[in-house]
Coordinates of C-alpha atoms in Angstrom, one line a residue:
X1 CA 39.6 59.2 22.7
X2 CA 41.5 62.0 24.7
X3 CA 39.2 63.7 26.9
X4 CA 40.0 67.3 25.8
X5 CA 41.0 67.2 22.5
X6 CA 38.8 64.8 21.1
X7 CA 40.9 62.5 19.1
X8 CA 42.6 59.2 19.1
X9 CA 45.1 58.2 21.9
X10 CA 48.5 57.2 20.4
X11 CA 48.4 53.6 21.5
X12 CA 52.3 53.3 20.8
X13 CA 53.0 55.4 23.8
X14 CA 52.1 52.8 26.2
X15 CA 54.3 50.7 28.3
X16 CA 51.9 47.9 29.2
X17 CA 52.5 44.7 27.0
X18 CA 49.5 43.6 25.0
X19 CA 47.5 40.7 26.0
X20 CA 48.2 39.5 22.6
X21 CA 52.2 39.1 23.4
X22 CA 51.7 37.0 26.5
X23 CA 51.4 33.4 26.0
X24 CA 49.2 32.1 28.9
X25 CA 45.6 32.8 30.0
X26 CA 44.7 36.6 30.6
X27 CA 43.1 36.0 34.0
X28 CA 47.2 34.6 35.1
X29 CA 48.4 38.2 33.3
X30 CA 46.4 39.9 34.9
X31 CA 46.8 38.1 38.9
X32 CA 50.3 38.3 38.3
X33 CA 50.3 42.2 37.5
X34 CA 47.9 43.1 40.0
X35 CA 49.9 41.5 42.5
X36 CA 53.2 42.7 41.4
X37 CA 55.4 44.6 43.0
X38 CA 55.5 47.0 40.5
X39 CA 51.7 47.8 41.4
X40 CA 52.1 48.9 44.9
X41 CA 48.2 50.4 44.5
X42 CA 46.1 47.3 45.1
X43 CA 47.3 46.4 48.6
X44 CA 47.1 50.2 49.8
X45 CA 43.8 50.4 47.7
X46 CA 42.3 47.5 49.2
X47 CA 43.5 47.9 52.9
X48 CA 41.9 51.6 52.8
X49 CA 38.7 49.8 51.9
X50 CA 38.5 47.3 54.7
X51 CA 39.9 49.9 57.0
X52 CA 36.8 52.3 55.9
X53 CA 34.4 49.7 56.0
X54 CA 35.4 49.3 59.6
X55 CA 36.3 52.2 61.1
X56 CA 33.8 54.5 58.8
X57 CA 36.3 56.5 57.4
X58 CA 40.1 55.4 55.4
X59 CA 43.4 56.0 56.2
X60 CA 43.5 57.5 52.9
X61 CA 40.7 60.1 52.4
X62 CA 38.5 59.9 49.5
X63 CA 38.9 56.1 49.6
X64 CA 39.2 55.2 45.8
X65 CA 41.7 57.7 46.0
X66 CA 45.3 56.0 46.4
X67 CA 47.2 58.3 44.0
X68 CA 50.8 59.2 44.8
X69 CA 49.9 62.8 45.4
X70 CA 46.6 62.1 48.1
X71 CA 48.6 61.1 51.1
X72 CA 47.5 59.0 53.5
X73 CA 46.7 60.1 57.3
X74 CA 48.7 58.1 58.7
X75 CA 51.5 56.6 56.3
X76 CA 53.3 54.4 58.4
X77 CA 50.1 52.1 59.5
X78 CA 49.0 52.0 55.8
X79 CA 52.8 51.0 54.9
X80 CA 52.6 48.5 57.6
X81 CA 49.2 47.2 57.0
X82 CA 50.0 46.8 53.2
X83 CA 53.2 44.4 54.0
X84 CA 51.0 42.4 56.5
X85 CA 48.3 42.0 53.7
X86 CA 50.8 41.5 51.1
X87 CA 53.0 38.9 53.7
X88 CA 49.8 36.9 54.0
X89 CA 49.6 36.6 50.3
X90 CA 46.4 39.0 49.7
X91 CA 44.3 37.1 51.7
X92 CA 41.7 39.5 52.4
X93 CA 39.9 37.3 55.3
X94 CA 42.8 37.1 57.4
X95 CA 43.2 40.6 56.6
X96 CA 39.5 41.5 58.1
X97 CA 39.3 38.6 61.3
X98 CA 39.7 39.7 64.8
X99 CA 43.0 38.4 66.0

């Protein structure tokens, strides 16, 4: 239902696939578009989180807030710390160890 004008969504106007259309198991759909890069959210997303559990506070301020239009504090360390993460392929304990 649309928030505001209490009726239906038009589910035509979306541009995802349906889960019915893909032939393999949803979980693979679903790794495969998280990790896409056509989804550059989740590795910004998820280095903001480690980076606020550490330092108290994320490069990108609120922290489940990665839109476009909330910039980050400091673009170019979130930039670089999202190509490390990604690089390492999303492994999130080499992403939180001491070096």
């Amino acid at each position: 239902m649309h928030p505001r004008l209490l009726k239906p969504l038009d589910r035509r106007r979306s541009m995802a696939k349906p889960f019915r259309s893909i032939p393999i198991d949803r979980r693979i759909a679903f790794d495969q578009w998280l990790t896409s890069d056509k989804n550059p959210y989740f590795a910004r997303s998820l280095v903001n989180r480690v980076w606020a559990n550490f330092m108290g506070r994320g490069i990108i301020n609120p922290v489940d807030d990665t839109r476009a239009t909330n910039p980050a504090s400091n673009e170019d360390l979130i930039a670089a710390l999202s190509k490390d993460f990604v690089d390492h392929h999303y492994d999130v304990d080499y992403l939180s160890a001491p070096s």
